[in-house]
PDB file of C-alpha atoms and ligand atoms in Angstrom:
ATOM      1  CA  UNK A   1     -17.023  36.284  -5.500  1.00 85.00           C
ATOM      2  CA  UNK A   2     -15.353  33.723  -7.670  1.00 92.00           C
ATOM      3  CA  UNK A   3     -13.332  31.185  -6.215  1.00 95.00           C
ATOM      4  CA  UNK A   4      -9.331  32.546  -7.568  1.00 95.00           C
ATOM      5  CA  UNK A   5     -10.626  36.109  -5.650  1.00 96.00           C
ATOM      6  CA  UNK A   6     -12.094  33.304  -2.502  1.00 97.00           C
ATOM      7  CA  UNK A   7      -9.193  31.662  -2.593  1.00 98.00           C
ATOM      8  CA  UNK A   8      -6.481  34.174  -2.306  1.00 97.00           C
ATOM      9  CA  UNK A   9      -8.919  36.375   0.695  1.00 98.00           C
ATOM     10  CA  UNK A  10      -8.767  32.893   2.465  1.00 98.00           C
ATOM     11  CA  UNK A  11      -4.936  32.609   1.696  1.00 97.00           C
ATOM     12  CA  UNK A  12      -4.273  36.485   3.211  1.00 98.00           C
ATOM     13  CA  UNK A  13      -6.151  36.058   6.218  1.00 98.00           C
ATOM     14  CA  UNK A  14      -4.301  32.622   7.068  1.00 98.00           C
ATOM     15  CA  UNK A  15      -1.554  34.752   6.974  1.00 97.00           C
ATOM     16  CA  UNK A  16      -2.856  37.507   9.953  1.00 97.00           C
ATOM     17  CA  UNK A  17      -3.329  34.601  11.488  1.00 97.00           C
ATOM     18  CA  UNK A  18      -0.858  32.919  12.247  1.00 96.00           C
ATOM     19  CA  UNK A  19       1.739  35.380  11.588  1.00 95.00           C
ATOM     20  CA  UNK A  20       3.765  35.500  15.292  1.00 91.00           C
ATOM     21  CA  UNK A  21       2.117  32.351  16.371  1.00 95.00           C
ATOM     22  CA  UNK A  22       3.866  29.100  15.739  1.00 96.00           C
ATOM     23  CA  UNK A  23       1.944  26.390  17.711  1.00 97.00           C
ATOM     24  CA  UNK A  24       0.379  23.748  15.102  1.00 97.00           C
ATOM     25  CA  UNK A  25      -2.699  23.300  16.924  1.00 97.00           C
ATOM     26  CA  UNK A  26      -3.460  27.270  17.527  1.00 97.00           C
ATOM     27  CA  UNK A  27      -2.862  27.736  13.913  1.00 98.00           C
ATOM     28  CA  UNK A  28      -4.906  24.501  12.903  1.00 98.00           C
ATOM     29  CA  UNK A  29      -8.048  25.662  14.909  1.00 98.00           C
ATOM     30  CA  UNK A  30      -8.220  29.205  13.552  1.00 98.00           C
ATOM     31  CA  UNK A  31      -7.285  27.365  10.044  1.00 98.00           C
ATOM     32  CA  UNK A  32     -10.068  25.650  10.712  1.00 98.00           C
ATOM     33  CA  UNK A  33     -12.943  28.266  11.490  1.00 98.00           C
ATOM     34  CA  UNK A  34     -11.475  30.208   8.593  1.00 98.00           C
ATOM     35  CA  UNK A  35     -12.204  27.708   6.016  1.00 98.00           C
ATOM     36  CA  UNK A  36     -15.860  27.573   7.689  1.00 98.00           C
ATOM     37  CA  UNK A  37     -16.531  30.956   7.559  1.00 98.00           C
ATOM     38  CA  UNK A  38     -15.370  31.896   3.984  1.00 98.00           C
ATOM     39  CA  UNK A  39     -16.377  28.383   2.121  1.00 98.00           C
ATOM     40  CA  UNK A  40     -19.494  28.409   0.617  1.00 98.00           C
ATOM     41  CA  UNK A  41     -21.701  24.910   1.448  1.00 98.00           C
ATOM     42  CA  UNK A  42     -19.324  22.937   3.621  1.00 98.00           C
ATOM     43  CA  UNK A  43     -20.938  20.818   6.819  1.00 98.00           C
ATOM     44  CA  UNK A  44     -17.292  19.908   8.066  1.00 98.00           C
ATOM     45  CA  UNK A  45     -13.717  21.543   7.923  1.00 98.00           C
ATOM     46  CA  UNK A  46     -10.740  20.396   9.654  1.00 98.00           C
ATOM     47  CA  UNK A  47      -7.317  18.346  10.522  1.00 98.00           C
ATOM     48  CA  UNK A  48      -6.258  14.894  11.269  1.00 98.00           C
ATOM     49  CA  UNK A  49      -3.320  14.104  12.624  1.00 98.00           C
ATOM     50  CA  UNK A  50      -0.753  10.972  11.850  1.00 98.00           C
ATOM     51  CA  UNK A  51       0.227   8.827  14.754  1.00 97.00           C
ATOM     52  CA  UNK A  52       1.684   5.611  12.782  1.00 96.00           C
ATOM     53  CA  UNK A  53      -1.415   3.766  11.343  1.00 97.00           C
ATOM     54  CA  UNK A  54      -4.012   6.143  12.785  1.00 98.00           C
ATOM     55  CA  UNK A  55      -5.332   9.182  12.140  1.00 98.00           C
ATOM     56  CA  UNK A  56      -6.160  10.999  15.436  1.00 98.00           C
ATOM     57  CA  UNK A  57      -8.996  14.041  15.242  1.00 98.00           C
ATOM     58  CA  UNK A  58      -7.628  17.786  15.535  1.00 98.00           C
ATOM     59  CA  UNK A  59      -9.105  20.825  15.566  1.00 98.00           C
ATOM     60  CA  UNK A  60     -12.265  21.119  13.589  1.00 98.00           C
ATOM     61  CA  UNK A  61     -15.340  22.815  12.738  1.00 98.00           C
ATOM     62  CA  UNK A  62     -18.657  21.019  12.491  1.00 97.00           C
ATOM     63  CA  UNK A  63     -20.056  17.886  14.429  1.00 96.00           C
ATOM     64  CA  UNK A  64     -18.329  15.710  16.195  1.00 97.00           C
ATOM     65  CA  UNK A  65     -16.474  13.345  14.020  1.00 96.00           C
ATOM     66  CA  UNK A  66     -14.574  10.133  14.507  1.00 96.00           C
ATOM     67  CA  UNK A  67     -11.742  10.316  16.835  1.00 97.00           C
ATOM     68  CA  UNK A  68      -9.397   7.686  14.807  1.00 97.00           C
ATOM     69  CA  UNK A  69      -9.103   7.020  11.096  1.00 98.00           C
ATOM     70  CA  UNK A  70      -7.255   3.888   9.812  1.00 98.00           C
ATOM     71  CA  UNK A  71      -4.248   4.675   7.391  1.00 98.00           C
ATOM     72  CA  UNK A  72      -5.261   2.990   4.098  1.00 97.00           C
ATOM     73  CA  UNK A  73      -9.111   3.340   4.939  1.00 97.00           C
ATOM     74  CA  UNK A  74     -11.649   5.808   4.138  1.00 97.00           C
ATOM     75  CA  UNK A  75     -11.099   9.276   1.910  1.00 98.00           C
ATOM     76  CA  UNK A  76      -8.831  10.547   4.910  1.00 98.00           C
ATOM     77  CA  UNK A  77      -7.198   7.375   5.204  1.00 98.00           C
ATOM     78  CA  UNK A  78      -6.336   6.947   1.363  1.00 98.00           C
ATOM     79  CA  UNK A  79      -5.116  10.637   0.590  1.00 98.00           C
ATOM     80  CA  UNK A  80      -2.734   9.205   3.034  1.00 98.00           C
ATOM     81  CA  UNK A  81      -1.577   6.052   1.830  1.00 98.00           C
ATOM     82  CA  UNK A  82      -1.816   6.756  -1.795  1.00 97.00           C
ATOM     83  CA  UNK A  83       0.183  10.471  -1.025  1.00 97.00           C
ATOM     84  CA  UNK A  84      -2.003  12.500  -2.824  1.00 98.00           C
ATOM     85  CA  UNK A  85      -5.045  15.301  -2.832  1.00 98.00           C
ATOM     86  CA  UNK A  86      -8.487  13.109  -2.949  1.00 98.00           C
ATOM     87  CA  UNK A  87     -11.586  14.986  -4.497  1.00 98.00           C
ATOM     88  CA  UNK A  88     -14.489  12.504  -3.808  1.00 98.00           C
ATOM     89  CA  UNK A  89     -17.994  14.083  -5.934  1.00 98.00           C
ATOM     90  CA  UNK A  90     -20.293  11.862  -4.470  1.00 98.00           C
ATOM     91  CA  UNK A  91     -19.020  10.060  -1.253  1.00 97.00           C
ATOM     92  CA  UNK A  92     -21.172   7.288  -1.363  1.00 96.00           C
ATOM     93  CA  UNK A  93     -19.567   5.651  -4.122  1.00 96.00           C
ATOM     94  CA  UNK A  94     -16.749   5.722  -2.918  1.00 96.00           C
ATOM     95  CA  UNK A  95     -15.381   2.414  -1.368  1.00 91.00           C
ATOM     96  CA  UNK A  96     -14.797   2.642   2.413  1.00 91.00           C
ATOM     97  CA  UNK A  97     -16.105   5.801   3.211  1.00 93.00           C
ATOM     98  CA  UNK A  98     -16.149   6.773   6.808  1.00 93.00           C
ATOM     99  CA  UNK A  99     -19.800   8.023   7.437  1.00 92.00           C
ATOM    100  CA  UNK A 100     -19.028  10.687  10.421  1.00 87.00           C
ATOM    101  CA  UNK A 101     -21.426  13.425   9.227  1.00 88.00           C
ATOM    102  CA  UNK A 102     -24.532  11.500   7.447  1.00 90.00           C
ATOM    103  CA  UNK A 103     -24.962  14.932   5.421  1.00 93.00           C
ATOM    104  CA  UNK A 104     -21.811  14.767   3.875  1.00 95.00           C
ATOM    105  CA  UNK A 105     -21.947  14.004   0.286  1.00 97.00           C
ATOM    106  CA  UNK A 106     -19.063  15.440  -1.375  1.00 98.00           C
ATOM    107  CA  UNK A 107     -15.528  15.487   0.260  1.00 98.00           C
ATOM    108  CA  UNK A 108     -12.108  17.030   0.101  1.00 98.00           C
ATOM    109  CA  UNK A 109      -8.848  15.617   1.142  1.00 98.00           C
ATOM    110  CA  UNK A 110      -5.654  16.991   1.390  1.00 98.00           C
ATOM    111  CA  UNK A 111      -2.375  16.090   2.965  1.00 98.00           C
ATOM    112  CA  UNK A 112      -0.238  17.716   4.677  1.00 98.00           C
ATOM    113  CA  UNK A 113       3.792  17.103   4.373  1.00 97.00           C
ATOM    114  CA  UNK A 114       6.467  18.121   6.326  1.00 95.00           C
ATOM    115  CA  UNK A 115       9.791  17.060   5.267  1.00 94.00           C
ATOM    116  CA  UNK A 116       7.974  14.532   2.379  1.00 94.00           C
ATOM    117  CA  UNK A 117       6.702  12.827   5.308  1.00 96.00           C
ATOM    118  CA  UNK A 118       2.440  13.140   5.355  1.00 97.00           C
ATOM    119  CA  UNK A 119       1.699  14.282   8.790  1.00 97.00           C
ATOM    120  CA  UNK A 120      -2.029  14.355   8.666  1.00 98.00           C
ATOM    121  CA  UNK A 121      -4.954  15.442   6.609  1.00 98.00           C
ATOM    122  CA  UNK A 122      -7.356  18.253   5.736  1.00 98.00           C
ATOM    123  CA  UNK A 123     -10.845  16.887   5.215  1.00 98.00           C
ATOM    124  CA  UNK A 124     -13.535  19.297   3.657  1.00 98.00           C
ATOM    125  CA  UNK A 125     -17.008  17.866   3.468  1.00 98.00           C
ATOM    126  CA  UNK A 126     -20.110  19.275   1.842  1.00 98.00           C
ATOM    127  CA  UNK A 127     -23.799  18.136   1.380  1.00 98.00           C
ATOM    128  CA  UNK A 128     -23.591  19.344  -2.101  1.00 98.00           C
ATOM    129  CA  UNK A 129     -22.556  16.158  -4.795  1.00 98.00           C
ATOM    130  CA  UNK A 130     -19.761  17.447  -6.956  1.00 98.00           C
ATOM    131  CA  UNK A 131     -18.718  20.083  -4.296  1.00 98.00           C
ATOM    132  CA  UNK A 132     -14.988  20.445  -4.640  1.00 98.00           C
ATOM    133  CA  UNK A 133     -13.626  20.682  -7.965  1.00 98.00           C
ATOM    134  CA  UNK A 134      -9.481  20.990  -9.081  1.00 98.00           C
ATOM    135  CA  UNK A 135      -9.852  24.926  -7.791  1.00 97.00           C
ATOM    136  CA  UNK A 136     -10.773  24.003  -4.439  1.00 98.00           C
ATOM    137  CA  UNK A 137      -8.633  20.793  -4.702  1.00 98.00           C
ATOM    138  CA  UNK A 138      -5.460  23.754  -5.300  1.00 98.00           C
ATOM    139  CA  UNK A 139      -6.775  26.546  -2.901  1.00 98.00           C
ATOM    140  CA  UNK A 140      -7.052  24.152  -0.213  1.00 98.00           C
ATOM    141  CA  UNK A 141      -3.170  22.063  -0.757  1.00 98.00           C
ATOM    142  CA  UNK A 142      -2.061  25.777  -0.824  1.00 98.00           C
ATOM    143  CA  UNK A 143      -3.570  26.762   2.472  1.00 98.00           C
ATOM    144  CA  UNK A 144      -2.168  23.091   4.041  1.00 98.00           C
ATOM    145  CA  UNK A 145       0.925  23.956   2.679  1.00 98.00           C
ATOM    146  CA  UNK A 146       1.135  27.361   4.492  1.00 97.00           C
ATOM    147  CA  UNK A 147      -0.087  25.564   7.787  1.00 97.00           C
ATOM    148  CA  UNK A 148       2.589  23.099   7.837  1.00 97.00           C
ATOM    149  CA  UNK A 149       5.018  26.392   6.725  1.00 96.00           C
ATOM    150  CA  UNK A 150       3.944  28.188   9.578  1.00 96.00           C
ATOM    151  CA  UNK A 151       3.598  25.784  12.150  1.00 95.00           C
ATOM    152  CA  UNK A 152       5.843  23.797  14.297  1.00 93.00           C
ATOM    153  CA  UNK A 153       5.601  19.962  14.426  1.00 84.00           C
ATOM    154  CA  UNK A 154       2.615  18.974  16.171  1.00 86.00           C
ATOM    155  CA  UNK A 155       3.431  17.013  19.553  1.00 72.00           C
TER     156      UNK A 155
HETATM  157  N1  SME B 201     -15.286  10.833   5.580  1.00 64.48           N
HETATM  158  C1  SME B 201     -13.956  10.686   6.097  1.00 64.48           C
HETATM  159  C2  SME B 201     -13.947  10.609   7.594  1.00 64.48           C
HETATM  160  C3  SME B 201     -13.760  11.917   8.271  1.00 64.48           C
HETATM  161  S1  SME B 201     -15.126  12.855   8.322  1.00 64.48           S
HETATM  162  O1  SME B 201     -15.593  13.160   6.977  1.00 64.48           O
HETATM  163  C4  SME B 201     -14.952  14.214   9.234  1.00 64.48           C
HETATM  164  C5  SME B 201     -13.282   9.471   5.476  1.00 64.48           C
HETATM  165  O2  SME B 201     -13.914   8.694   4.758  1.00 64.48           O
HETATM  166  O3  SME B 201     -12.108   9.293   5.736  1.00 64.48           O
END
């Protein structure tokens, strides 16, 4: 399947599920588990959520991951200060990388906004260098957008 036909089978099941649910954290975990079922090579999907200058763990999919990011540090922690989607080929050149999963290689961050305020992240990580590319990058800002759509604030 190629990734525009991935992308928008990904995009119409987020919508089954969390159409009638509004909780943030029921939508995040099924988010979750759908972006590990349908993505291709991925050893980690999931959220992190803003509480001032940390980054707290939501639901995810994969191992068990660091609990609390630093704003400013890290992929997860620079989508965040620098406001912006972070496509990282090969993690281990990038400066500051948090080493939760040591198969990750290639990682995907995206933030999520509510109000033009960034409320959190959503990290993809792969063991595959050059992973994510601008399509993935898009597919996956559209899905955080929906979340944040269809959700109400997390508490
Ligand atoms: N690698 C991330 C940390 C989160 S894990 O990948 C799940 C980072 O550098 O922020």
């Amino acid at each position: 399947m190629d990734k525009t036909e991935l992308y928008r089978q990904i995009e119409t099941q987020a919508r089954a599920l969390a159409s009638g649910e509004r909780n943030a954290i029921a939508n995040a975990a099924n988010f979750a588990a759908l972006l590990w079922e349908m993505l291709p090579d991925i050893n980690w999907a999931g959220f992190y959520f803003r509480k001032g200058r940390w980054l707290v763990l939501g639901p995810f999919m994969g191992k068990p991951a660091c609990t609390r990011l630093q704003v400013g540090l890290g992929v997860c922690g620079s989508a965040v200060a620098q406001e912006k989607t972070i496509l990282v080929p090969d993690v281990h050149k990038f400066p500051g990388h948090v080493a939760c999963d040591a198969r990750s290689n290639a990682e995907l961050v995206v933030p999520l906004v509510r109000f033009d305020t960034i409320i959190g992240v959503l990290d993809l990580d792969s063991p595959l260098i050059s992973r994510f590319d601008e399509q993935d990058a898009r597919g996956v800002e559209t899905l955080a957008k929906f979340w944040v759509n269809a959700s109400d604030e997390v508490g």
